[in-house]
Coordinates of C-alpha atoms in Angstrom, one line a residue:
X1289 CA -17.5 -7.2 -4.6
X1290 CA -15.6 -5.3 -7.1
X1291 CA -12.0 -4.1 -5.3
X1292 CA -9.5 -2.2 -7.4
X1293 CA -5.7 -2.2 -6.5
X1294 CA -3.6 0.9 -7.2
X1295 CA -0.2 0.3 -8.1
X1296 CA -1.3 -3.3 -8.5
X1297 CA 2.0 -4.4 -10.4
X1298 CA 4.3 -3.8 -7.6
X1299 CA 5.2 -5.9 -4.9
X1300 CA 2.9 -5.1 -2.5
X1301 CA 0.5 -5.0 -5.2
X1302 CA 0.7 -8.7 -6.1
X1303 CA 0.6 -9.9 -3.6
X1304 CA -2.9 -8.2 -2.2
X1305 CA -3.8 -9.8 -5.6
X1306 CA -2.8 -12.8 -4.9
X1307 CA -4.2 -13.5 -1.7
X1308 CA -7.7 -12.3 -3.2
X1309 CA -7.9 -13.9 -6.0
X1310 CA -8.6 -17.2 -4.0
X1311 CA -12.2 -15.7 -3.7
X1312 CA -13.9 -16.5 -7.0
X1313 CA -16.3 -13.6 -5.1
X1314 CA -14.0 -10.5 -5.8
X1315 CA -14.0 -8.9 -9.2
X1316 CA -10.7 -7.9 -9.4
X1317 CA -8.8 -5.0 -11.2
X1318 CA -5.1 -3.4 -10.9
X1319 CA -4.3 0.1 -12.3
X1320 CA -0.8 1.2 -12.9
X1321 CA 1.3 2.4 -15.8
X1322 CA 2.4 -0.7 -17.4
X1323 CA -0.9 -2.7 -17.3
X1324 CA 0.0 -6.4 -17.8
X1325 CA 3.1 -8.3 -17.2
X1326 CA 4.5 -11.6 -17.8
X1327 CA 3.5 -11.6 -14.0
X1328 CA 0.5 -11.0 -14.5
X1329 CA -2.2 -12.7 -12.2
X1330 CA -5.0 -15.1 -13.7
X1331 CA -8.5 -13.3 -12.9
X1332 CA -7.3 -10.0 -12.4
X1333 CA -8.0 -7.5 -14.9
X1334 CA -5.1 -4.9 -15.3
X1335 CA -5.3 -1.2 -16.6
X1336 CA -2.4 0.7 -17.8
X1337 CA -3.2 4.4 -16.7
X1338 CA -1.5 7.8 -15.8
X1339 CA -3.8 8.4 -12.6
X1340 CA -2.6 12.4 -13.1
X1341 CA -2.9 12.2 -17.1
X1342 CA -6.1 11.0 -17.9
X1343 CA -9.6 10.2 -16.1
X1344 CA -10.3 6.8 -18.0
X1345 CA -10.2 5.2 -14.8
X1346 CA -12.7 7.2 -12.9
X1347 CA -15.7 5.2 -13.5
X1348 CA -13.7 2.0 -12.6
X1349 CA -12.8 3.5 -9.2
X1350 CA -16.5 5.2 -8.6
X1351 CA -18.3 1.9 -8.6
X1352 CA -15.4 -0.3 -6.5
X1353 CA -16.2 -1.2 -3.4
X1354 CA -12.5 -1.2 -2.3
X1355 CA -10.1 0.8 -3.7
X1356 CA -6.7 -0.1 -2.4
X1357 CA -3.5 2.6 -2.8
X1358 CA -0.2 1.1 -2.9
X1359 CA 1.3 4.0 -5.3
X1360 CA 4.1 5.1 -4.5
X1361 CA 8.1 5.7 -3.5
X1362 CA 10.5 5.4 -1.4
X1363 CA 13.3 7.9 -2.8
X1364 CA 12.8 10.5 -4.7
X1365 CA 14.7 11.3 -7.7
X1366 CA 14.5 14.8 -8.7
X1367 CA 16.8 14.9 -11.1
X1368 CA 14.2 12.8 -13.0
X1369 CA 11.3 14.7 -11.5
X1370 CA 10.2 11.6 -9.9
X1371 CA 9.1 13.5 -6.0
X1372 CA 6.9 12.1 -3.2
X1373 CA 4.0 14.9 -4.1
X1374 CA 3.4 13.2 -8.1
X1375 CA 4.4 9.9 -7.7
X1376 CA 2.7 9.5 -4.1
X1377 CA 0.6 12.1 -2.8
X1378 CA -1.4 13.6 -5.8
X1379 CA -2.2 10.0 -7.4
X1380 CA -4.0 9.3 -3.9
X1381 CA -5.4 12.5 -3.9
X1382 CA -6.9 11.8 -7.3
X1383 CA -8.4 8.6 -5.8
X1384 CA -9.9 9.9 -3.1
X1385 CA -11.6 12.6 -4.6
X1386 CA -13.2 10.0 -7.2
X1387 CA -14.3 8.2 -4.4
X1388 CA -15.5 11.3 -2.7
X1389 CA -19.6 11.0 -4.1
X1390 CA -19.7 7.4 -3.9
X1391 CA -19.6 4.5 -1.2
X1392 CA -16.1 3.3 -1.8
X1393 CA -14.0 2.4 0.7
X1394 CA -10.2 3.6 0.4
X1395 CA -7.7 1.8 2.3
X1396 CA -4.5 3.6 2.1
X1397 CA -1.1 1.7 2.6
X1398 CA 0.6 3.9 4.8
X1399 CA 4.3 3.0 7.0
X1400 CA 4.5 2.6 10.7
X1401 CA 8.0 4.7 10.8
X1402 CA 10.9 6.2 8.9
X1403 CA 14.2 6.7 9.7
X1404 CA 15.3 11.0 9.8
X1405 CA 16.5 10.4 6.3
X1406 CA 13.4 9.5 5.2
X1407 CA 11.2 12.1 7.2
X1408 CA 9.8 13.9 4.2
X1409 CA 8.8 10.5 2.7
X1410 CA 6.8 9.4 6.2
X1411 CA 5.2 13.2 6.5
X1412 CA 4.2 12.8 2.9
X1413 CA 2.4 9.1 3.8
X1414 CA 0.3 11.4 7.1
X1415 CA -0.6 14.2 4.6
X1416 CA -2.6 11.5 2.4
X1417 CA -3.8 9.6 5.6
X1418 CA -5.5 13.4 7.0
X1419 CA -6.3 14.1 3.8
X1420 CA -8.4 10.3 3.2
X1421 CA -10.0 11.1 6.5
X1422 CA -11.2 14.4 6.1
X1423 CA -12.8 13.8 2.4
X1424 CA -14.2 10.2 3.3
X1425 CA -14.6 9.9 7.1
X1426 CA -15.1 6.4 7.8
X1427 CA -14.8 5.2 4.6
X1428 CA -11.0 5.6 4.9
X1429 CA -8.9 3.0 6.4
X1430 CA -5.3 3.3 6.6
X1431 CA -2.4 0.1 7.1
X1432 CA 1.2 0.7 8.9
X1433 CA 3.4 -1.6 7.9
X1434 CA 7.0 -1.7 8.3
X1435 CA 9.4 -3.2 6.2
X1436 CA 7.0 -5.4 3.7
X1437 CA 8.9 -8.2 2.5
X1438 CA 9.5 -11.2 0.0
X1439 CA 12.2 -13.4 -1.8
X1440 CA 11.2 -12.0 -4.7
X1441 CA 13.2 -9.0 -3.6
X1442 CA 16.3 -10.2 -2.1
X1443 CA 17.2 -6.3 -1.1
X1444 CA 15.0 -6.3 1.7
X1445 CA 14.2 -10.2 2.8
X1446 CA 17.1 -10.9 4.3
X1447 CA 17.3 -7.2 6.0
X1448 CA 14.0 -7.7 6.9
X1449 CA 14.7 -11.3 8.5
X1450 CA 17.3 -10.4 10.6
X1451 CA 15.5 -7.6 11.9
X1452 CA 12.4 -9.9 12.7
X1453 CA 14.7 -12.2 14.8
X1454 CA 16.4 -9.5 16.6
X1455 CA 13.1 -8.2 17.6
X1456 CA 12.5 -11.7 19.8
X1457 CA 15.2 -10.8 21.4
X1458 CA 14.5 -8.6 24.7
X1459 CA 17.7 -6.1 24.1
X1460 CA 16.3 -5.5 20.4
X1461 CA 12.5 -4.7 20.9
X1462 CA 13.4 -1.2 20.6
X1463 CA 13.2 -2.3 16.7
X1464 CA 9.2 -3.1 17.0
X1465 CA 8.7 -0.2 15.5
X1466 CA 10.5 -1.6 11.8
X1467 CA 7.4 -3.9 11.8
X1468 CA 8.9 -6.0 9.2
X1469 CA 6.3 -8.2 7.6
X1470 CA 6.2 -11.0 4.6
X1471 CA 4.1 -9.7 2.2
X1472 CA 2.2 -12.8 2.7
X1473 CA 1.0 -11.8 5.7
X1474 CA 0.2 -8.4 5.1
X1475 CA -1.8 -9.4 2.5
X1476 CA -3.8 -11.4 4.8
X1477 CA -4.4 -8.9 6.8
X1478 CA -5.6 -6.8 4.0
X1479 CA -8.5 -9.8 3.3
X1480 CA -9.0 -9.5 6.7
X1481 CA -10.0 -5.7 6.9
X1482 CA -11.9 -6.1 3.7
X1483 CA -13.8 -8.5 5.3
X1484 CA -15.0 -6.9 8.4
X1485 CA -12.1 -8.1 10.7
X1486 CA -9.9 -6.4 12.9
X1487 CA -6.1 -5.9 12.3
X1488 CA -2.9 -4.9 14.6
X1489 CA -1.9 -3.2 11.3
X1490 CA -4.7 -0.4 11.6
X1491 CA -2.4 1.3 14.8
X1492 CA 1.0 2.3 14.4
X1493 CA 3.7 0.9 16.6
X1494 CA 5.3 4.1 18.8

């Protein structure tokens, strides 16, 4: 099974890497703009692309059997034209319409909620998630996490911690809908949806 990650040098990215590249199985590729990195995976072969610059990646993604879409950002920064529509929405959009004429699956890493501030970033996550569905039906799957976390990023492990315990608490379970989760185990549950299983993460938390 050939599975390609997008935006497979970030975070999230590595570690859906990592947790598949324990099965000698999956061929395994990552497309972003650096390519490689000193922390760079054994097995997995990266790509350095421009998903809205060039089409050298096209025939990688038309014959994976999984394309997974973690592109994307959390602020925008207009100032350096960095905006939710190039750096999130039109790189999935470019993915999906690859995928369009094949049998791909796309499974789009979507977020369970955002606070107001960040309303135009979770309406831009739904336009890509209507968007997957109406061009590949079934073939689309789409993951709400919360808050993905990992030591490797300090910023939101602790955050994300302290949320998690308040949440066993019965006068914090209004925070539920944070679903923080190590990126450990969201990558497990990413395995686990490849591989025909159910996952809580396919329903968003009200």
């Amino acid at each position: 099974m050939k599975i390609t990650v997008a935006g497979g040098t970030g975070l999230v990215g590595q570690s859906i890497l990592t947790e598949l590249r324990h099965h000698p199985e999956y061929e395994l590729h990552s497309l972003s703009q650096t390519g490689r990195r000193p922390t760079s995976i054994p097995g997995v072969t990266y790509h350095a692309v421009n998903l809205l610059a060039d089409i050298s990646w096209q025939q990688l993604i038309e014959t994976s059997d999984w394309v997974i879409d973690c592109v994307g950002i959390l602020f925008e920064n207009r100032r350096k034209q960095i905006t939710y529509q190039t750096s999130s929405v039109l790189p999935a959009k470019k993915l999906i319409d690859t995928l369009t004429n094949t049998s791909g699956n796309f499974l789009y890493v979507s977020a369970n909620y955002a606070p107001f501030f960040l309303k135009d970033y979770l309406a831009t996550k739904k336009e890509v998630e209507l968007y997957a569905q109406s061009r590949l039906g079934q073939r689309a799957v789409c993951v709400f996490p919360g808050i993905v976390y990992s030591k490797k990023r300090l910023s939101n492990y602790y955050p994300a911690r302290i949320i998690a315990n308040l949440i066993r608490t019965r006068h914090f379970n209004w925070l539920t809908k944070l679903r923080p989760i190590s990126s450990q185990a969201f990558a497990h549950e990413i395995l686990s949806i490849i591989t025909g299983l159910p996952s809580p993460l396919r329903k968003r938390i009200p």
